[in-house]
Short mmCIF file of C-alpha atoms in Angstrom, two decimals:
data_model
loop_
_atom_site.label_atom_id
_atom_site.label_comp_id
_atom_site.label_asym_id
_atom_site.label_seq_id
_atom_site.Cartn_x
_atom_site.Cartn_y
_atom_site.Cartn_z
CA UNK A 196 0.00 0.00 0.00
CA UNK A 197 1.02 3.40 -0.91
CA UNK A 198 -0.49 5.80 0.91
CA UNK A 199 -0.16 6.21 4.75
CA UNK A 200 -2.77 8.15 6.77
CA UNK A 201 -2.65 7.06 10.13
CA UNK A 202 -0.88 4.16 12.12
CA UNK A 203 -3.23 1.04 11.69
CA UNK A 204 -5.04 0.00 14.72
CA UNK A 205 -4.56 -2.57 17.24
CA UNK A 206 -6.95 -6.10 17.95
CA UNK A 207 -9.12 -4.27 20.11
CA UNK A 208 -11.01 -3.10 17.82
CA UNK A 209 -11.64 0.55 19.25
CA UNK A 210 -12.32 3.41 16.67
CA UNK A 211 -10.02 6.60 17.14
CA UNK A 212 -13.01 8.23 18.49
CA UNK A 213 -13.03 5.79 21.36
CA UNK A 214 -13.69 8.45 24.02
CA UNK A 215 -17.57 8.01 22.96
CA UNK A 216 -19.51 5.29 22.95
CA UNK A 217 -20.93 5.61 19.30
CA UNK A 218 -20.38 1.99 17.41
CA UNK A 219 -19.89 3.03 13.99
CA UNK A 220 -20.82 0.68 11.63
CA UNK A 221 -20.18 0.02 7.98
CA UNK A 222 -21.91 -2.41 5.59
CA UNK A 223 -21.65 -3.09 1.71
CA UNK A 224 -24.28 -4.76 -0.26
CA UNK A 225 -23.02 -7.27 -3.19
CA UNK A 226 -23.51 -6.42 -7.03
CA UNK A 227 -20.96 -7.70 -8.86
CA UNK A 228 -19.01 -5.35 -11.13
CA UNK A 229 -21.34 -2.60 -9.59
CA UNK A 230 -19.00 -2.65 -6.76
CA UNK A 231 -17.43 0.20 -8.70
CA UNK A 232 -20.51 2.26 -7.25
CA UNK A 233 -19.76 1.96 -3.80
CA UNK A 234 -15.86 2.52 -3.98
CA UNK A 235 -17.37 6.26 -5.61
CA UNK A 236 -19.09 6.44 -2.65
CA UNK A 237 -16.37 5.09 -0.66
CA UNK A 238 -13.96 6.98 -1.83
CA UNK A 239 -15.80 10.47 -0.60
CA UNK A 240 -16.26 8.99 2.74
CA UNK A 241 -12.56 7.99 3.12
CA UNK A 242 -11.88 11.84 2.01
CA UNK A 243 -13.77 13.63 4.54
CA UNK A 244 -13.07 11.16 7.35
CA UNK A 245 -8.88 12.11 6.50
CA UNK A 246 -8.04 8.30 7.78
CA UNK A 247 -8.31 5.02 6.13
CA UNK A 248 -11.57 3.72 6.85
CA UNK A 249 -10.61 0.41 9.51
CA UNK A 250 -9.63 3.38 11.62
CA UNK A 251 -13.02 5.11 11.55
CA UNK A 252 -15.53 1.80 11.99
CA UNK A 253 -16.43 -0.58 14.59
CA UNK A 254 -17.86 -3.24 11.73
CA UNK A 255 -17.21 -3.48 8.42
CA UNK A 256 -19.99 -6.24 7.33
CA UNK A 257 -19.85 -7.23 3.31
CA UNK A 258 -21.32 -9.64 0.97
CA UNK A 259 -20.04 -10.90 -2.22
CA UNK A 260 -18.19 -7.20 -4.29
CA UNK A 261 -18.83 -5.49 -0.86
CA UNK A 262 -16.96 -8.62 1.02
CA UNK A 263 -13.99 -8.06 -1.10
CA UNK A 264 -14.05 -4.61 -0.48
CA UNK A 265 -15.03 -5.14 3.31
CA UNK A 266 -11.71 -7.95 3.95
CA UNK A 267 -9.43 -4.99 2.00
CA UNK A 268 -10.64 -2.01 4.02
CA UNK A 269 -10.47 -4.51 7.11
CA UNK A 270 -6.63 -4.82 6.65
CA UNK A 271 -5.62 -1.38 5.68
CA UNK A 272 -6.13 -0.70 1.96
CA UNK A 273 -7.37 2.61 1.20
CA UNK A 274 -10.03 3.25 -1.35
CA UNK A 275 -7.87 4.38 -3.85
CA UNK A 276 -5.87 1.30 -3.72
CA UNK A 277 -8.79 -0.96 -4.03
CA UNK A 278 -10.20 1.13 -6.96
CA UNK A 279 -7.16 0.18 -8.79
CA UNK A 280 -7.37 -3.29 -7.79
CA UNK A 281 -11.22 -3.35 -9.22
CA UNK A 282 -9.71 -1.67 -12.33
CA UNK A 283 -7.24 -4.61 -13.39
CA UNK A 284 -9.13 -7.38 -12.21
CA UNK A 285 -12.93 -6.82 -12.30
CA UNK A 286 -13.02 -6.85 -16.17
CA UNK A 287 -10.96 -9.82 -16.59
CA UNK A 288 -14.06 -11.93 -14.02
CA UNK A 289 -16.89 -10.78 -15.47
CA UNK A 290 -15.80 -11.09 -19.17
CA UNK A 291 -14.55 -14.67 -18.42
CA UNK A 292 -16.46 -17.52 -20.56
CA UNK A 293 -18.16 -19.74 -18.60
CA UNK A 294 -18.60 -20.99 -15.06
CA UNK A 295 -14.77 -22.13 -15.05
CA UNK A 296 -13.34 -18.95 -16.70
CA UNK A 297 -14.86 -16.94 -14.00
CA UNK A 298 -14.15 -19.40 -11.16
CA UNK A 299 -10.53 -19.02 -11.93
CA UNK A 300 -10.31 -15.47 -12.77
CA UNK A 301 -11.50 -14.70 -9.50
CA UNK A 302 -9.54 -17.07 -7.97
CA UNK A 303 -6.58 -15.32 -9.46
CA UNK A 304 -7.91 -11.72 -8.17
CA UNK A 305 -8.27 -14.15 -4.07
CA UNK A 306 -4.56 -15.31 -4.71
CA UNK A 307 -2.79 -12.60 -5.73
CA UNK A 308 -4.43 -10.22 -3.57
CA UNK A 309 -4.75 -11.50 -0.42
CA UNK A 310 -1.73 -13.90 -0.47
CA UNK A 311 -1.87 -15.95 2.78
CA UNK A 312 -3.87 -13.12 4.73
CA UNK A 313 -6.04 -14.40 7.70
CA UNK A 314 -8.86 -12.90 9.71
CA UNK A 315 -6.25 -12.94 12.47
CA UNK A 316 -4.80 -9.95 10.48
CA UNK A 317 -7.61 -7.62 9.91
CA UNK A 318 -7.36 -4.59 11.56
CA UNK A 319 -11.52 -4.14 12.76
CA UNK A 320 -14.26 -5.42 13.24
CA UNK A 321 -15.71 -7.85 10.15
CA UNK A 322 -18.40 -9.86 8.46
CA UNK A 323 -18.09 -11.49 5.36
CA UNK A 324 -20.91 -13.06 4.04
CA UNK A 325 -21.15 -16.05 2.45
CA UNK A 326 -24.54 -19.14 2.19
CA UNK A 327 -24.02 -22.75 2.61
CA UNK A 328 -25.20 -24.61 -0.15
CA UNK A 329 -26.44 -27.51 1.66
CA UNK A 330 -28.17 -26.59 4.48
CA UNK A 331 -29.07 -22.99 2.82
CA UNK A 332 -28.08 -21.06 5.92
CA UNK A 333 -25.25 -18.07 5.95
CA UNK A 334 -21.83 -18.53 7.36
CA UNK A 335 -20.02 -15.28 8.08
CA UNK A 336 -16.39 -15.50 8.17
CA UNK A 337 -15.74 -12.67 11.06
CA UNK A 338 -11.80 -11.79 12.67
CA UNK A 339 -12.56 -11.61 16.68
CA UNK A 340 -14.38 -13.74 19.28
CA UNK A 341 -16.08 -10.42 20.24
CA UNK A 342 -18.29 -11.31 17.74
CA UNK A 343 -19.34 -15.10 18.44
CA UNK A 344 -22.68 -15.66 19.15
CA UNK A 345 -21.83 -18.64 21.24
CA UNK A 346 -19.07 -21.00 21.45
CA UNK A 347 -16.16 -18.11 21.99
CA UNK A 348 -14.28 -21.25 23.78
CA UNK A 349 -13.82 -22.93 20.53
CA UNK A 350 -13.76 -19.50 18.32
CA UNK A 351 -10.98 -19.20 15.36
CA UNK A 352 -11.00 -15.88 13.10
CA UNK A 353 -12.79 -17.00 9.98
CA UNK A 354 -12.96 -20.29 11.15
CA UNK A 355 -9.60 -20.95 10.22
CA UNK A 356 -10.41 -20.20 6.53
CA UNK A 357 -8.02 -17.76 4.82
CA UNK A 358 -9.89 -14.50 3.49
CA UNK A 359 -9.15 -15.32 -0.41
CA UNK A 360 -11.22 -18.63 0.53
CA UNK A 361 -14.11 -16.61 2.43
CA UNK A 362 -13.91 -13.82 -0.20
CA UNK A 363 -14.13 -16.20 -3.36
CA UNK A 364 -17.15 -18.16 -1.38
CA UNK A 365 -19.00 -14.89 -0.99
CA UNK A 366 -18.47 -14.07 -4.92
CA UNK A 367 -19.90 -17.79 -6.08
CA UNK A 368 -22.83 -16.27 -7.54
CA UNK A 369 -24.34 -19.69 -8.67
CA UNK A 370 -24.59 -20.59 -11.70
CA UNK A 371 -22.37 -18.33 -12.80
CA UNK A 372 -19.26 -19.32 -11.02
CA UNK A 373 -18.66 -23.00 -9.34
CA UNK A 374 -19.74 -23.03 -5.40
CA UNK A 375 -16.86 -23.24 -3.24
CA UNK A 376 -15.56 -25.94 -1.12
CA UNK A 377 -13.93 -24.74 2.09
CA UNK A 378 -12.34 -26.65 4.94
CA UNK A 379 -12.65 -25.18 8.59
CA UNK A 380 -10.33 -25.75 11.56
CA UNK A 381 -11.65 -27.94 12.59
CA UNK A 382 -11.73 -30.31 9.39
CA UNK A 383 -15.63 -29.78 8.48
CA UNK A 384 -15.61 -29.53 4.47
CA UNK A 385 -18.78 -26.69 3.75
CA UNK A 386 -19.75 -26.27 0.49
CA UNK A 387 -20.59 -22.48 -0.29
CA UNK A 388 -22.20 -20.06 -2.67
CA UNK A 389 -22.79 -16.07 -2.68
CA UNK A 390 -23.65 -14.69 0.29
CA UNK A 391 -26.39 -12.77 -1.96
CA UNK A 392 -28.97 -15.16 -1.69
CA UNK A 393 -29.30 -15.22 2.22
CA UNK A 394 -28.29 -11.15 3.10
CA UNK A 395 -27.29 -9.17 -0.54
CA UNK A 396 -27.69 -5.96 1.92
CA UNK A 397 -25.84 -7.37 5.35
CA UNK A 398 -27.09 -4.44 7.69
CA UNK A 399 -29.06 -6.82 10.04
CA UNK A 400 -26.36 -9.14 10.74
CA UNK A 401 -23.83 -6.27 11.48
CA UNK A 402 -26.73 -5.13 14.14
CA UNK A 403 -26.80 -8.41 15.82
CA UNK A 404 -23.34 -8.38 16.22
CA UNK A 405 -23.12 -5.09 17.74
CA UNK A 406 -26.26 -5.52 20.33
CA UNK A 407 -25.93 -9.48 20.66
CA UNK A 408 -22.38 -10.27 21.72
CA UNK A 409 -21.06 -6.68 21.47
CA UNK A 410 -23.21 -5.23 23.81
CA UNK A 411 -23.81 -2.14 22.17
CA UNK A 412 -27.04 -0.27 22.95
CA UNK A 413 -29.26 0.70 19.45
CA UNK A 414 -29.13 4.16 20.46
CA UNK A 415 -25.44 4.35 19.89
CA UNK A 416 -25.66 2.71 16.46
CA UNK A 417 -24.65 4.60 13.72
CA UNK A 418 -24.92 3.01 10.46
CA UNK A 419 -23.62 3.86 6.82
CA UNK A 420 -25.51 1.22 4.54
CA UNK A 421 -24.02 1.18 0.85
CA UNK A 422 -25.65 0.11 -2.23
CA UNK A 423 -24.65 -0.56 -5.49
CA UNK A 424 -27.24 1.45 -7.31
CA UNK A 425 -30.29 0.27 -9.39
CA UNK A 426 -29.87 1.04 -13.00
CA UNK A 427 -31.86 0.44 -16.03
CA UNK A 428 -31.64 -3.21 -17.52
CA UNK A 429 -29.67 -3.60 -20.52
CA UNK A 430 -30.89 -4.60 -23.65
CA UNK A 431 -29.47 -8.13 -24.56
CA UNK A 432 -29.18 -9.15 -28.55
CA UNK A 433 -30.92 -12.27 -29.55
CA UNK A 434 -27.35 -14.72 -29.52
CA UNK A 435 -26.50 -12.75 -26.12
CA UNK A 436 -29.57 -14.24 -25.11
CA UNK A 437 -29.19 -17.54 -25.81
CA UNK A 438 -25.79 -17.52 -24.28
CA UNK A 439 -27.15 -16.50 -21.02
CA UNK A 440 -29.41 -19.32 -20.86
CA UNK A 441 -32.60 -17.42 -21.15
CA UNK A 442 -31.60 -13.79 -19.38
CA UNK A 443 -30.70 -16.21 -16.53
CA UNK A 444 -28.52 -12.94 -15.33
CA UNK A 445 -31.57 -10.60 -14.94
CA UNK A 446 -33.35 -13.44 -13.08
CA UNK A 447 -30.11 -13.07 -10.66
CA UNK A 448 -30.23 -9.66 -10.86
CA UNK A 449 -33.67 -9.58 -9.94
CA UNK A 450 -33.03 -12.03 -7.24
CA UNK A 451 -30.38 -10.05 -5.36
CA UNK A 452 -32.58 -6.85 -5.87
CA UNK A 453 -34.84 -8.40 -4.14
CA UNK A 454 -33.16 -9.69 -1.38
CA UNK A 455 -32.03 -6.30 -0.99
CA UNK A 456 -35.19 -4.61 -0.28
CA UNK A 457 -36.08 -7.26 1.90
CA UNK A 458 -33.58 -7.03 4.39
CA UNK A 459 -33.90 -3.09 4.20
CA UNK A 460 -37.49 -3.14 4.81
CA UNK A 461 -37.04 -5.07 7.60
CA UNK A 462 -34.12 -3.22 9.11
CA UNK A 463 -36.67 -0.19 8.90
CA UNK A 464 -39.56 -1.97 10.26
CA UNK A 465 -37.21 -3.70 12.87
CA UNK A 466 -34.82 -1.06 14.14
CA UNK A 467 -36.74 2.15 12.47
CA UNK A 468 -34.98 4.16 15.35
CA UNK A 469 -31.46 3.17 14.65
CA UNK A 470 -29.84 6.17 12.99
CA UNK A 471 -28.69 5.08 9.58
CA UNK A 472 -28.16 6.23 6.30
CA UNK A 473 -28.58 3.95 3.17
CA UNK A 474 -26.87 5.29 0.11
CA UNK A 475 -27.84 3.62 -3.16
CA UNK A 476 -29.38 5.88 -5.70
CA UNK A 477 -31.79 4.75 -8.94
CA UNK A 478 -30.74 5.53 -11.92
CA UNK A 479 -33.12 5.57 -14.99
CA UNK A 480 -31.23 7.02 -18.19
CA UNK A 481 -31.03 4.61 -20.59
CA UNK A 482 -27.51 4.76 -21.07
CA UNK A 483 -26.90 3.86 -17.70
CA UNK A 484 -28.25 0.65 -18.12
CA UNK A 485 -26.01 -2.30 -16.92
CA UNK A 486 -26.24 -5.42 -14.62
CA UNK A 487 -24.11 -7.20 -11.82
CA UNK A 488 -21.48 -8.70 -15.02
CA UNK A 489 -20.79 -5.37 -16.61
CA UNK A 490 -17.41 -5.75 -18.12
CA UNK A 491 -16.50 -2.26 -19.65
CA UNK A 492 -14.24 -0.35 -17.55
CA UNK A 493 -15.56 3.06 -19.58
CA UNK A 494 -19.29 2.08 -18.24
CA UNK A 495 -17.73 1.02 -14.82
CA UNK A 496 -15.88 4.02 -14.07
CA UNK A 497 -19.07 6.04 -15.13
CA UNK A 498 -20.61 3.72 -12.09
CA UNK A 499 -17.61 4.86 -9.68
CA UNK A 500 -18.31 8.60 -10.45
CA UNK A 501 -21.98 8.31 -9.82
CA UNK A 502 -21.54 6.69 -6.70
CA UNK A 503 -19.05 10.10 -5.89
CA UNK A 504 -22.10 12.26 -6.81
CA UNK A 505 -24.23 9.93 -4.41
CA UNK A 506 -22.05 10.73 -1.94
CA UNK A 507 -22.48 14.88 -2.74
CA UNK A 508 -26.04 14.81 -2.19
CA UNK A 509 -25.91 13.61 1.36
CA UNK A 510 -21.99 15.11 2.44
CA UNK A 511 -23.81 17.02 5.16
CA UNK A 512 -25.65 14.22 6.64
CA UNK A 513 -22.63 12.22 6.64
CA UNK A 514 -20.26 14.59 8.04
CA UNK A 515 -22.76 15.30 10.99
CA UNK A 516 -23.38 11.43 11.60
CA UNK A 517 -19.47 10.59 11.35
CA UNK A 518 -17.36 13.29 12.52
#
């Protein structure tokens, strides 16, 4: 990493405003290449906060593009730095033929970017989410025993998994890319797929962390929820068509959108006095139409600068909730 803000922070996971008793948390919704959205957004935040973002949050809580970005801002990576990273390997996943291409391609982004990084390393508070295939329930891969529900006796960060295995398990958007295999600790194989299809929008399970076994009152919640944006759909030519088996990637699309609202409505209904901001704008000009396996960096950077602009709209807000 190339730029240095601030010393990183130590294991016990205390923000640098630690003389309050705010629990700031952060939480990225998955999307694919629209991932690009939220490091615009990101990349604002970072800005007016002057400090990498692990130093400013409690919980960073991610599923599938947001886990990647989640594990990266969890060890230190500034936004900037995982913009680039999005830049050269994004393209290269999403353009990929077939369920293999893309397996490996983002195995090669897990590999070469996280190396042999565990969630023994991260430097704050984390959930990646990932769903297990078999018994359809969600694992999430988290760094400190702070955060175990129960058995904190037996508790290894992530399980013992690395964080390219958690991160690639929270990508495998079945059918699309091959579910992933991982092996625990404790020698229990789990067979996974993308954390999209239990929580695309993770807010809820960041909560439970923070008032379950963190002890954290709701009133000194502070939540910044980040979308990927809702854009137009694009318009697929007849052999595109047939190659996608039958739009097969709106009905994911439409799945994840879904899932998305879901969990927001409840978080509303649930906790509608939790002080949040959600920041995922619609978009409805035609030529911002794209989808979850958008593969032109020109399009995708277009993404990244409306995600700055989403950011613009509600800098006050923020910089009254964060600062």
């Amino acid at each position: 990493m190339t730029e240095d803000f601030t010393n990183p922070k130590n294991s016990s996971f205390t923000a640098d405003d630690s003389k309050d008793k705010l629990c700031r948390i952060l939480t990225l919704d998955g999307g694919g290449a629209k991932g690009f959205y939220s490091l615009g957004v990101l990349r604002e935040i970072e800005g007016l906060l002057s400090a990498p973002l692990c130093n400013k949050f409690d919980l960073i809580f991610g599923t599938s593009t947001g886990g990647i970005i989640a594990a990266l801002i969890a060890l230190g990576y500034t936004i900037d730095e995982i913009h680039k990273l999005y830049q050269t390997y994004v393209p290269d996943i999403m353009q990929a033929r077939g369920r293999r291409g893309k397996s490996q391609a983002l195995n090669k982004l897990a590999k070469e970017v996280f190396a042999d990084k565990t969630f023994a390393d991260v430097k704050t508070g984390i959930g990646i989410v990932a769903t297990k295939w078999i018994i359809e329930r969600p694992m999430i891969f988290k760094g400190n025993a702070s955060q175990a529900h129960g058995r904190i006796g037996t508790f290894v960060p992530g399980f013992g998994v690395s964080i390219a295995e958690a991160v690639q398990a929270s990508c495998s958007a079945y059918p699309f890319f091959n579910r992933k295999t991982v092996t625990t600790s404790s020698g229990d194989k789990v067979e996974l797929v993308d954390g999209g299809y239990c929580a695309n929008s993770p807010t809820l399970y960041a909560i439970a962390d923070a008032t379950g076994p963190m002890q954290k009152r709701l009133e000194d919640l502070r939540i910044v929820s980040v979308g990927v944006g809702v854009y137009p759909e694009p318009k697929y030519i007849w052999w595109k068509r047939l190659v996608k088996k039958l739009r097969i990637v709106q009905l994911l699309q439409k799945t994840l959108e879904i899932n998305t609202q879901s969990m927001e409505q409840l978080r509303h209904i649930l906790f509608k006095d939790v002080k949040a901001i959600r920041i995922s704008d619609t978009f409805e000009r035609p030529e911002m139409a794209t989808d979850l396996m958008e593969h032109d960096l020109a399009k995708l950077n277009i993404l990244h600068q409306r995600g700055r602009e989403s950011f613009a709209i509600r800098e006050n807000e923020l910089k009254d909730f964060l600062i």
